[in-house]
Each structure stands twice: as structure tokens, then as C-alpha cells.
PDB file of C-alpha atoms in Angstrom:
ATOM      1  CA  MET A  98       1.522  35.565 118.089  1.00 60.00           C
ATOM      2  CA  ASP A  99       2.905  37.366 121.751  1.00 62.00           C
ATOM      3  CA  GLY A 100       7.181  36.800 122.592  1.00 83.00           C
ATOM      4  CA  LEU A 101       7.011  35.755 118.176  1.00 93.00           C
ATOM      5  CA  ALA A 102       7.838  37.923 115.483  1.00 96.00           C
ATOM      6  CA  MET A 103       9.428  38.294 111.877  1.00 97.00           C
ATOM      7  CA  ARG A 104      10.790  39.878 109.566  1.00 98.00           C
ATOM      8  CA  PHE A 105      10.871  38.795 105.956  1.00 98.00           C
ATOM      9  CA  LEU A 106      13.785  39.949 104.183  1.00 98.00           C
ATOM     10  CA  GLY A 107      13.719  38.221 101.441  1.00 98.00           C
ATOM     11  CA  HIS A 108      14.279  34.839  99.595  1.00 98.00           C
ATOM     12  CA  SER A 109      14.691  32.739 102.355  1.00 98.00           C
ATOM     13  CA  THR A 110      15.745  35.298 104.752  1.00 98.00           C
ATOM     14  CA  VAL A 111      13.910  35.701 107.996  1.00 98.00           C
ATOM     15  CA  ARG A 112      15.135  37.704 110.942  1.00 98.00           C
ATOM     16  CA  LEU A 113      13.497  35.704 113.585  1.00 98.00           C
ATOM     17  CA  GLU A 114      12.834  36.798 117.513  1.00 97.00           C
ATOM     18  CA  THR A 115      11.997  34.564 119.948  1.00 95.00           C
ATOM     19  CA  ALA A 116      12.973  33.610 123.437  1.00 94.00           C
ATOM     20  CA  GLY A 117      15.061  36.900 123.791  1.00 94.00           C
ATOM     21  CA  ARG A 118      17.502  35.859 120.522  1.00 96.00           C
ATOM     22  CA  VAL A 119      17.183  36.925 117.180  1.00 97.00           C
ATOM     23  CA  VAL A 120      18.038  34.234 114.635  1.00 98.00           C
ATOM     24  CA  LEU A 121      18.647  34.802 111.146  1.00 98.00           C
ATOM     25  CA  THR A 122      17.789  31.933 108.746  1.00 98.00           C
ATOM     26  CA  ASP A 123      19.867  31.305 105.167  1.00 98.00           C
ATOM     27  CA  PRO A 124      21.541  34.751 105.193  1.00 98.00           C
ATOM     28  CA  VAL A 125      21.471  36.978 101.921  1.00 98.00           C
ATOM     29  CA  LEU A 126      21.493  40.438 102.776  1.00 98.00           C
ATOM     30  CA  THR A 127      23.692  41.717  99.246  1.00 98.00           C
ATOM     31  CA  GLY A 128      22.322  43.693  96.351  1.00 97.00           C
ATOM     32  CA  THR A 129      23.859  40.663  94.821  1.00 96.00           C
ATOM     33  CA  VAL A 130      24.338  37.339  95.249  1.00 96.00           C
ATOM     34  CA  GLY A 131      27.329  36.037  92.863  1.00 92.00           C
ATOM     35  CA  GLY A 132      25.459  36.671  89.097  1.00 92.00           C
ATOM     36  CA  LEU A 133      21.821  37.139  90.493  1.00 95.00           C
ATOM     37  CA  ARG A 134      20.445  40.955  91.580  1.00 96.00           C
ATOM     38  CA  ARG A 135      18.528  41.582  94.277  1.00 97.00           C
ATOM     39  CA  VAL A 136      14.836  43.137  92.627  1.00 96.00           C
ATOM     40  CA  ALA A 137      13.399  43.729  95.713  1.00 97.00           C
ATOM     41  CA  PRO A 138      14.006  46.328  98.130  1.00 96.00           C
ATOM     42  CA  PRO A 139      17.639  47.191  99.793  1.00 97.00           C
ATOM     43  CA  LEU A 140      17.872  46.087 103.078  1.00 97.00           C
ATOM     44  CA  PRO A 141      18.954  48.258 106.294  1.00 96.00           C
ATOM     45  CA  PRO A 142      21.002  47.014 108.208  1.00 96.00           C
ATOM     46  CA  ASP A 143      18.910  47.293 111.077  1.00 96.00           C
ATOM     47  CA  ALA A 144      17.434  44.658 109.012  1.00 97.00           C
ATOM     48  CA  TRP A 145      19.680  41.610 110.516  1.00 97.00           C
ATOM     49  CA  ALA A 146      21.155  43.533 113.735  1.00 97.00           C
ATOM     50  CA  GLY A 147      21.633  42.072 116.746  1.00 96.00           C
ATOM     51  CA  ALA A 148      22.010  38.403 115.626  1.00 97.00           C
ATOM     52  CA  ASP A 149      21.987  35.707 118.069  1.00 97.00           C
ATOM     53  CA  LEU A 150      22.557  33.384 115.988  1.00 98.00           C
ATOM     54  CA  VAL A 151      21.842  32.551 112.220  1.00 98.00           C
ATOM     55  CA  LEU A 152      20.874  29.302 111.175  1.00 98.00           C
ATOM     56  CA  ILE A 153      22.308  27.835 107.059  1.00 98.00           C
ATOM     57  CA  SER A 154      20.419  24.596 105.506  1.00 98.00           C
ATOM     58  CA  HIS A 155      22.378  24.057 102.844  1.00 96.00           C
ATOM     59  CA  LEU A 156      25.524  24.854 101.015  1.00 94.00           C
ATOM     60  CA  HIS A 157      24.300  26.878  97.951  1.00 93.00           C
ATOM     61  CA  GLY A 158      25.192  29.829  97.541  1.00 93.00           C
ATOM     62  CA  ASP A 159      22.222  31.087  97.338  1.00 95.00           C
ATOM     63  CA  HIS A 160      21.506  30.579 101.100  1.00 97.00           C
ATOM     64  CA  LEU A 161      25.200  30.111 102.702  1.00 97.00           C
ATOM     65  CA  HIS A 162      26.342  33.828 101.402  1.00 97.00           C
ATOM     66  CA  LEU A 163      29.984  34.821 102.909  1.00 97.00           C
ATOM     67  CA  PRO A 164      29.636  38.579 101.547  1.00 97.00           C
ATOM     68  CA  SER A 165      26.745  38.285 103.494  1.00 98.00           C
ATOM     69  CA  LEU A 166      28.280  35.708 106.785  1.00 98.00           C
ATOM     70  CA  ARG A 167      30.326  38.678 107.298  1.00 97.00           C
ATOM     71  CA  LEU A 168      28.248  41.758 107.155  1.00 97.00           C
ATOM     72  CA  LEU A 169      27.243  39.563 110.791  1.00 97.00           C
ATOM     73  CA  GLY A 170      30.548  39.328 111.418  1.00 96.00           C
ATOM     74  CA  ALA A 171      33.150  36.382 112.419  1.00 96.00           C
ATOM     75  CA  ASP A 172      31.986  35.605 115.981  1.00 97.00           C
ATOM     76  CA  VAL A 173      28.099  35.892 114.816  1.00 97.00           C
ATOM     77  CA  PRO A 174      26.996  31.785 115.987  1.00 98.00           C
ATOM     78  CA  VAL A 175      26.910  29.849 112.849  1.00 98.00           C
ATOM     79  CA  VAL A 176      24.583  26.471 112.306  1.00 98.00           C
ATOM     80  CA  VAL A 177      25.757  24.535 109.019  1.00 98.00           C
ATOM     81  CA  PRO A 178      24.371  20.978 107.915  1.00 97.00           C
ATOM     82  CA  ARG A 179      27.257  18.705 109.533  1.00 97.00           C
ATOM     83  CA  GLY A 180      29.465  18.122 107.614  1.00 95.00           C
ATOM     84  CA  ALA A 181      29.836  22.003 106.804  1.00 95.00           C
ATOM     85  CA  GLY A 182      31.789  23.136 109.425  1.00 96.00           C
ATOM     86  CA  ASP A 183      35.187  22.648 109.049  1.00 95.00           C
ATOM     87  CA  TRP A 184      34.640  24.160 105.104  1.00 94.00           C
ATOM     88  CA  LEU A 185      33.411  27.413 106.730  1.00 96.00           C
ATOM     89  CA  ARG A 186      35.743  27.539 109.369  1.00 96.00           C
ATOM     90  CA  ARG A 187      39.017  27.473 107.139  1.00 95.00           C
ATOM     91  CA  ARG A 188      36.719  31.227 105.398  1.00 95.00           C
ATOM     92  CA  GLY A 189      36.792  32.968 109.343  1.00 97.00           C
ATOM     93  CA  PHE A 190      33.764  31.918 111.180  1.00 97.00           C
ATOM     94  CA  ARG A 191      35.237  30.877 115.115  1.00 96.00           C
ATOM     95  CA  ARG A 192      31.169  30.382 116.065  1.00 97.00           C
ATOM     96  CA  VAL A 193      30.394  27.469 113.988  1.00 98.00           C
ATOM     97  CA  HIS A 194      27.481  24.447 114.999  1.00 98.00           C
ATOM     98  CA  GLU A 195      27.074  21.464 113.195  1.00 98.00           C
ATOM     99  CA  LEU A 196      23.566  18.624 113.805  1.00 98.00           C
ATOM    100  CA  GLY A 197      22.732  16.220 111.230  1.00 97.00           C
ATOM    101  CA  VAL A 198      19.381  15.120 111.113  1.00 97.00           C
ATOM    102  CA  GLY A 199      17.269  14.338 114.532  1.00 97.00           C
ATOM    103  CA  GLU A 200      20.152  16.887 116.154  1.00 98.00           C
ATOM    104  CA  SER A 201      20.002  19.353 118.266  1.00 98.00           C
ATOM    105  CA  LEU A 202      21.178  22.413 119.784  1.00 97.00           C
ATOM    106  CA  THR A 203      20.197  24.661 122.980  1.00 97.00           C
ATOM    107  CA  ASP A 204      20.611  28.616 123.393  1.00 94.00           C
ATOM    108  CA  GLY A 205      18.654  29.266 126.243  1.00 92.00           C
ATOM    109  CA  GLU A 206      15.382  28.801 125.947  1.00 95.00           C
ATOM    110  CA  LEU A 207      16.317  27.955 122.132  1.00 97.00           C
ATOM    111  CA  THR A 208      16.499  24.654 120.926  1.00 98.00           C
ATOM    112  CA  ILE A 209      16.906  23.901 117.070  1.00 98.00           C
ATOM    113  CA  THR A 210      16.519  20.966 115.674  1.00 98.00           C
ATOM    114  CA  ALA A 211      18.002  19.521 112.495  1.00 98.00           C
ATOM    115  CA  LEU A 212      15.164  18.190 109.771  1.00 98.00           C
ATOM    116  CA  TYR A 213      15.839  15.901 106.607  1.00 97.00           C
ATOM    117  CA  ALA A 214      15.276  17.936 103.472  1.00 97.00           C
ATOM    118  CA  ASP A 215      14.522  16.525 100.426  1.00 94.00           C
ATOM    119  CA  HIS A 216      16.855  18.924  98.191  1.00 92.00           C
ATOM    120  CA  ALA A 217      20.680  18.298  96.754  1.00 85.00           C
ATOM    121  CA  GLY A 218      23.556  18.879  98.974  1.00 79.00           C
ATOM    122  CA  HIS A 219      27.011  19.955  97.028  1.00 73.00           C
ATOM    123  CA  ARG A 220      28.517  23.146  96.983  1.00 77.00           C
ATOM    124  CA  TRP A 221      27.706  23.355  93.399  1.00 70.00           C
ATOM    125  CA  GLY A 222      25.208  21.745  92.354  1.00 66.00           C
ATOM    126  CA  PRO A 223      23.771  17.501  92.237  1.00 60.00           C
ATOM    127  CA  ARG A 224      25.941  17.464  88.730  1.00 60.00           C
ATOM    128  CA  PHE A 225      29.853  18.586  90.499  1.00 59.00           C
ATOM    129  CA  THR A 226      32.079  16.128  92.439  1.00 60.00           C
ATOM    130  CA  HIS A 227      34.712  18.437  93.849  1.00 61.00           C
ATOM    131  CA  GLY A 228      34.581  20.613  96.148  1.00 65.00           C
ATOM    132  CA  PRO A 229      32.666  20.869 100.011  1.00 79.00           C
ATOM    133  CA  HIS A 230      29.153  18.395 100.137  1.00 84.00           C
ATOM    134  CA  ALA A 231      27.097  18.439 103.762  1.00 90.00           C
ATOM    135  CA  PRO A 232      22.854  16.922 103.193  1.00 94.00           C
ATOM    136  CA  ALA A 233      20.284  20.189 102.787  1.00 96.00           C
ATOM    137  CA  VAL A 234      17.739  19.919 106.363  1.00 98.00           C
ATOM    138  CA  GLY A 235      15.718  22.248 107.402  1.00 98.00           C
ATOM    139  CA  HIS A 236      14.939  23.379 111.124  1.00 98.00           C
ATOM    140  CA  LEU A 237      12.598  22.751 114.018  1.00 98.00           C
ATOM    141  CA  VAL A 238      13.092  26.215 115.683  1.00 98.00           C
ATOM    142  CA  GLU A 239      11.158  26.006 119.578  1.00 97.00           C
ATOM    143  CA  ALA A 240      11.191  28.632 122.502  1.00 96.00           C
ATOM    144  CA  ARG A 241       8.457  28.868 124.817  1.00 92.00           C
ATOM    145  CA  GLY A 242       5.639  26.305 123.565  1.00 92.00           C
ATOM    146  CA  ARG A 243       6.354  27.902 120.240  1.00 94.00           C
ATOM    147  CA  ARG A 244       7.749  25.788 117.520  1.00 96.00           C
ATOM    148  CA  VAL A 245       8.715  27.115 114.322  1.00 97.00           C
ATOM    149  CA  TYR A 246       9.054  24.757 110.990  1.00 98.00           C
ATOM    150  CA  VAL A 247      12.177  26.443 108.095  1.00 98.00           C
ATOM    151  CA  ALA A 248      12.410  24.474 105.477  1.00 98.00           C
ATOM    152  CA  GLY A 249      14.715  25.492 103.602  1.00 96.00           C
ATOM    153  CA  ASP A 250      15.136  24.076  99.696  1.00 96.00           C
ATOM    154  CA  THR A 251      13.269  21.146 100.182  1.00 97.00           C
ATOM    155  CA  ASP A 252      11.193  19.195  97.751  1.00 96.00           C
ATOM    156  CA  LEU A 253       7.902  17.479  99.352  1.00 96.00           C
ATOM    157  CA  TYR A 254       8.522  13.829 101.319  1.00 94.00           C
ATOM    158  CA  GLY A 255       6.258  11.660 103.472  1.00 91.00           C
ATOM    159  CA  GLU A 256       7.866  12.758 106.439  1.00 92.00           C
ATOM    160  CA  MET A 257       6.417  15.658 106.643  1.00 96.00           C
ATOM    161  CA  ALA A 258       3.729  14.949 108.076  1.00 95.00           C
ATOM    162  CA  GLN A 259       5.414  13.207 111.106  1.00 95.00           C
ATOM    163  CA  LEU A 260       5.545  17.155 111.708  1.00 96.00           C
ATOM    164  CA  SER A 261       3.256  18.463 114.487  1.00 92.00           C
ATOM    165  CA  GLY A 262       1.786  21.565 116.311  1.00 96.00           C
ATOM    166  CA  ILE A 263       3.724  23.335 114.112  1.00 97.00           C
ATOM    167  CA  ASP A 264       2.831  27.428 114.124  1.00 96.00           C
ATOM    168  CA  VAL A 265       4.904  28.812 111.458  1.00 97.00           C
ATOM    169  CA  ALA A 266       5.849  27.202 109.067  1.00 98.00           C
ATOM    170  CA  LEU A 267       8.105  28.779 106.418  1.00 98.00           C
ATOM    171  CA  LEU A 268       7.596  27.459 103.089  1.00 98.00           C
ATOM    172  CA  PRO A 269       9.838  27.667  99.278  1.00 98.00           C
ATOM    173  CA  VAL A 270       6.656  28.966  97.054  1.00 98.00           C
ATOM    174  CA  TRP A 271       9.609  28.950  94.147  1.00 97.00           C
ATOM    175  CA  GLY A 272      12.931  30.439  93.377  1.00 95.00           C
ATOM    176  CA  TRP A 273      14.863  33.117  91.309  1.00 94.00           C
ATOM    177  CA  GLY A 274      14.213  31.686  87.779  1.00 92.00           C
ATOM    178  CA  PRO A 275      12.017  31.675  85.022  1.00 93.00           C
ATOM    179  CA  SER A 276      11.749  27.228  86.120  1.00 91.00           C
ATOM    180  CA  LEU A 277      12.397  24.778  88.955  1.00 92.00           C
ATOM    181  CA  GLY A 278      15.345  22.392  89.172  1.00 85.00           C
ATOM    182  CA  PRO A 279      14.530  19.672  90.678  1.00 86.00           C
ATOM    183  CA  GLY A 280      14.213  19.377  95.316  1.00 90.00           C
ATOM    184  CA  HIS A 281      12.148  22.255  95.142  1.00 94.00           C
ATOM    185  CA  LEU A 282       8.582  23.322  96.248  1.00 97.00           C
ATOM    186  CA  ASP A 283       5.994  24.912  93.617  1.00 97.00           C
ATOM    187  CA  PRO A 284       3.059  27.172  95.202  1.00 98.00           C
ATOM    188  CA  VAL A 285       1.080  23.597  94.999  1.00 97.00           C
ATOM    189  CA  ARG A 286       3.505  20.843  96.244  1.00 97.00           C
ATOM    190  CA  ALA A 287       3.754  23.611  98.476  1.00 98.00           C
ATOM    191  CA  ALA A 288       0.477  23.648  99.208  1.00 98.00           C
ATOM    192  CA  GLU A 289       0.661  19.857  99.735  1.00 98.00           C
ATOM    193  CA  ALA A 290       2.897  20.048 102.344  1.00 98.00           C
ATOM    194  CA  ALA A 291       0.662  22.245 104.348  1.00 98.00           C
ATOM    195  CA  ARG A 292      -1.554  20.077 104.300  1.00 97.00           C
ATOM    196  CA  LEU A 293       0.737  17.223 105.308  1.00 97.00           C
ATOM    197  CA  ILE A 294       2.275  19.973 108.284  1.00 98.00           C
ATOM    198  CA  ARG A 295      -1.246  21.249 108.922  1.00 97.00           C
ATOM    199  CA  PRO A 296       0.400  24.359 110.191  1.00 97.00           C
ATOM    200  CA  ALA A 297      -1.750  27.453 112.093  1.00 96.00           C
ATOM    201  CA  VAL A 298       0.265  30.014 109.687  1.00 97.00           C
ATOM    202  CA  THR A 299       2.359  29.357 106.749  1.00 98.00           C
ATOM    203  CA  VAL A 300       4.967  32.835 105.594  1.00 98.00           C
ATOM    204  CA  PRO A 301       5.403  31.844 101.980  1.00 98.00           C
ATOM    205  CA  VAL A 302       9.651  32.094 102.337  1.00 98.00           C
ATOM    206  CA  HIS A 303      11.796  32.070  98.454  1.00 98.00           C
ATOM    207  CA  TRP A 304      10.547  34.231  95.842  1.00 98.00           C
ATOM    208  CA  GLY A 305      10.553  37.716  94.466  1.00 97.00           C
ATOM    209  CA  THR A 306      13.545  38.471  95.951  1.00 98.00           C
ATOM    210  CA  LEU A 307      16.417  37.677  92.896  1.00 97.00           C
ATOM    211  CA  ALA A 308      16.346  37.449  89.562  1.00 96.00           C
ATOM    212  CA  LEU A 309      19.136  36.994  86.594  1.00 93.00           C
ATOM    213  CA  PRO A 310      19.564  40.209  85.099  1.00 91.00           C
ATOM    214  CA  GLY A 311      19.146  39.699  81.624  1.00 86.00           C
ATOM    215  CA  ILE A 312      15.585  38.388  82.194  1.00 88.00           C
ATOM    216  CA  ALA A 313      14.567  40.022  85.494  1.00 85.00           C
ATOM    217  CA  ARG A 314      12.032  42.391  83.182  1.00 85.00           C
ATOM    218  CA  THR A 315      10.183  39.560  81.188  1.00 91.00           C
ATOM    219  CA  LYS A 316       7.285  39.364  80.929  1.00 92.00           C
ATOM    220  CA  LYS A 317       7.533  35.985  82.810  1.00 93.00           C
ATOM    221  CA  MET A 318      10.018  37.040  84.572  1.00 93.00           C
ATOM    222  CA  ARG A 319       7.524  40.023  86.727  1.00 93.00           C
ATOM    223  CA  ARG A 320       5.067  37.366  86.376  1.00 95.00           C
ATOM    224  CA  LEU A 321       6.875  35.160  88.340  1.00 95.00           C
ATOM    225  CA  LEU A 322       8.157  37.730  90.739  1.00 96.00           C
ATOM    226  CA  VAL A 323       4.622  38.274  92.528  1.00 96.00           C
ATOM    227  CA  GLU A 324       3.101  35.541  91.753  1.00 98.00           C
ATOM    228  CA  PRO A 325       3.983  32.470  93.888  1.00 98.00           C
ATOM    229  CA  PRO A 326       2.887  33.014  96.922  1.00 98.00           C
ATOM    230  CA  ARG A 327      -0.342  33.881  95.551  1.00 98.00           C
ATOM    231  CA  ARG A 328      -0.858  31.198  94.106  1.00 98.00           C
ATOM    232  CA  PHE A 329      -0.150  28.746  97.029  1.00 98.00           C
ATOM    233  CA  ALA A 330      -2.158  30.629  99.430  1.00 98.00           C
ATOM    234  CA  GLU A 331      -5.680  30.309  97.623  1.00 98.00           C
ATOM    235  CA  ALA A 332      -4.539  26.083  96.872  1.00 98.00           C
ATOM    236  CA  ALA A 333      -3.121  26.314 100.288  1.00 98.00           C
ATOM    237  CA  ALA A 334      -6.566  28.100 102.127  1.00 97.00           C
ATOM    238  CA  ALA A 335      -7.682  24.930 103.616  1.00 96.00           C
ATOM    239  CA  HIS A 336      -4.747  23.579 105.597  1.00 96.00           C
ATOM    240  CA  THR A 337      -3.141  27.492 107.149  1.00 97.00           C
ATOM    241  CA  GLU A 338      -3.478  30.611 107.718  1.00 96.00           C
ATOM    242  CA  VAL A 339      -0.976  32.312 104.869  1.00 98.00           C
ATOM    243  CA  ARG A 340       1.118  35.459 105.582  1.00 97.00           C
ATOM    244  CA  VAL A 341       1.674  36.651 101.972  1.00 98.00           C
ATOM    245  CA  THR A 342       4.649  39.228 103.415  1.00 98.00           C
ATOM    246  CA  GLU A 343       6.818  40.744 100.148  1.00 98.00           C
ATOM    247  CA  PRO A 344      10.337  41.390 101.342  1.00 98.00           C
ATOM    248  CA  GLY A 345      11.667  43.585 103.628  1.00 97.00           C
ATOM    249  CA  GLU A 346       8.021  43.970 105.334  1.00 98.00           C
ATOM    250  CA  HIS A 347       7.269  42.371 108.658  1.00 97.00           C
ATOM    251  CA  VAL A 348       5.286  39.524 108.953  1.00 97.00           C
ATOM    252  CA  ARG A 349       1.830  39.985 110.654  1.00 94.00           C
ATOM    253  CA  LEU A 350       1.014  37.368 113.120  1.00 91.00           C
ATOM    254  CA  THR A 351      -1.802  38.911 115.647  1.00 75.00           C
ATOM    255  CA  GLY A 352      -4.835  37.951 115.516  1.00 54.00           C
ATOM    256  CA  VAL A 353      -4.079  33.424 114.427  1.00 52.00           C
ATOM    257  CA  ARG A 354      -3.827  31.576 117.598  1.00 49.00           C
ATOM    258  CA  PRO A 355      -3.280  33.080 121.266  1.00 43.00           C
TER     259      PRO A 355
END
């Protein structure tokens, strides 16, 4: 697609280049994330170089990853869900913007709008009551007539059908473990999301990148590190063009829609 380039860096991290800006989504850039280990190839520093804006969908540690944010520098502009700004500022980040559902931010020709996401918003998961909390969001990225839906983590919700004219959707299709908790999409439910949204192109994300070291080599986990985006592609073929992209690779966007 003219004027739009993407590179899937793994998990929910995508480098999006449009309208002269470099946007990173939920950056996870290091070899470990808490107790999880990166099983995809390591990322070279040029994969995240030049970031102009960072979008954070929610506070979970595999989406708001402080060591990865620190690689980008304390002055990189970071967009977080409304209610999370002070928590991040106290950790040294100086240019933090908060967006609640329906609120927008404009940066040059780029407009970012926060969208609803059906996912737990607590930093430490749904069972805890202490610590930071901010409602999870997705994002709509608009520039020069292009509309990119960045779902973040979410389950299905009916209002997805109200999204229209989406050129590219970044939809999660799995996670990092042998099963999924609430608030996530598996390949079949992600295909239903694609049916509701009808994006021209969909890039499956949130797969094939992180795993627990003790089970990463089990037969089941080896299968779950490769199968979900392919199962999604089969299930969603009638609703969207699917671009299965390995972690670290550039997304093929040519030949889809001028």
C-alpha cells in the first residue's frame, strides 16, 4: 500500500510507518519479559530505531514492558489508556499522553483514536485489587486516507461491526501459553472479528514470540507457536486478505488495494 509500511516485530509489537511517522505498538523488544522468554529471533536495534510515537493498549507486562520502553528513551511520546499516565511518568517517562475510549490525539497528519477493548485493565491481572488500573483500549490509526485498526488484547464485542473502511487490522490470534484466559481471541474468534470488521487486510499478531521456558519445547507448545495464524487465515479467508508474517519480518502490503 502506497505510503504505508509495517513490520511485525513479534507478540503485539508492530512498527507502522505512515505520513512521515514511525509508530510502535505495545513494544516488547528484549529477550525476556518477566518469566517469559523470546523464542522468535532477536530483534536488531534498527527494528525500533526512530520511533516517533508509542501506543500502549493496556498495562499488562507483555504490552506495557518497561525495559523495552526504556530502550526507546524517556522522551519518546507514549500514548496510554486514560488513568495510566501518572504511573508511567513516575517511572521517568516525560511525554505521556492519555486517551480514553473515543478520545483522539493528532500528530501532524496522524490521528490516533482510542477504541473499546474487552480485556482486563489491571497491571497484575483481573484477580488483584491493588496496583495501577486503567481500562484496556485498542487504537484506530488514521493518516492520508488510510485506517489501521490496532486491536491490542480483546475478546469479541458486537460494536466491532461499527468499524468501517479499515484498510489493515492487527488482530490477536493467540498468546504465549498453552491456553488462553478471558479477554483474548483465538483463531476462530479472531476470524469472527474479521467477519464483523471486514478489513481489506488482516495481520495476525500476538503469537509465536514468547513462551515459558519450561514448556517451550513441548510438542503442544511447539505447535501453538506456529499454528494459530494459519488456522486464522483459513477461517477468515472469506472476510479479509490475511498476511501471515513471521516475527521480525516485514508485512507484505502490495497488491491489495491501491
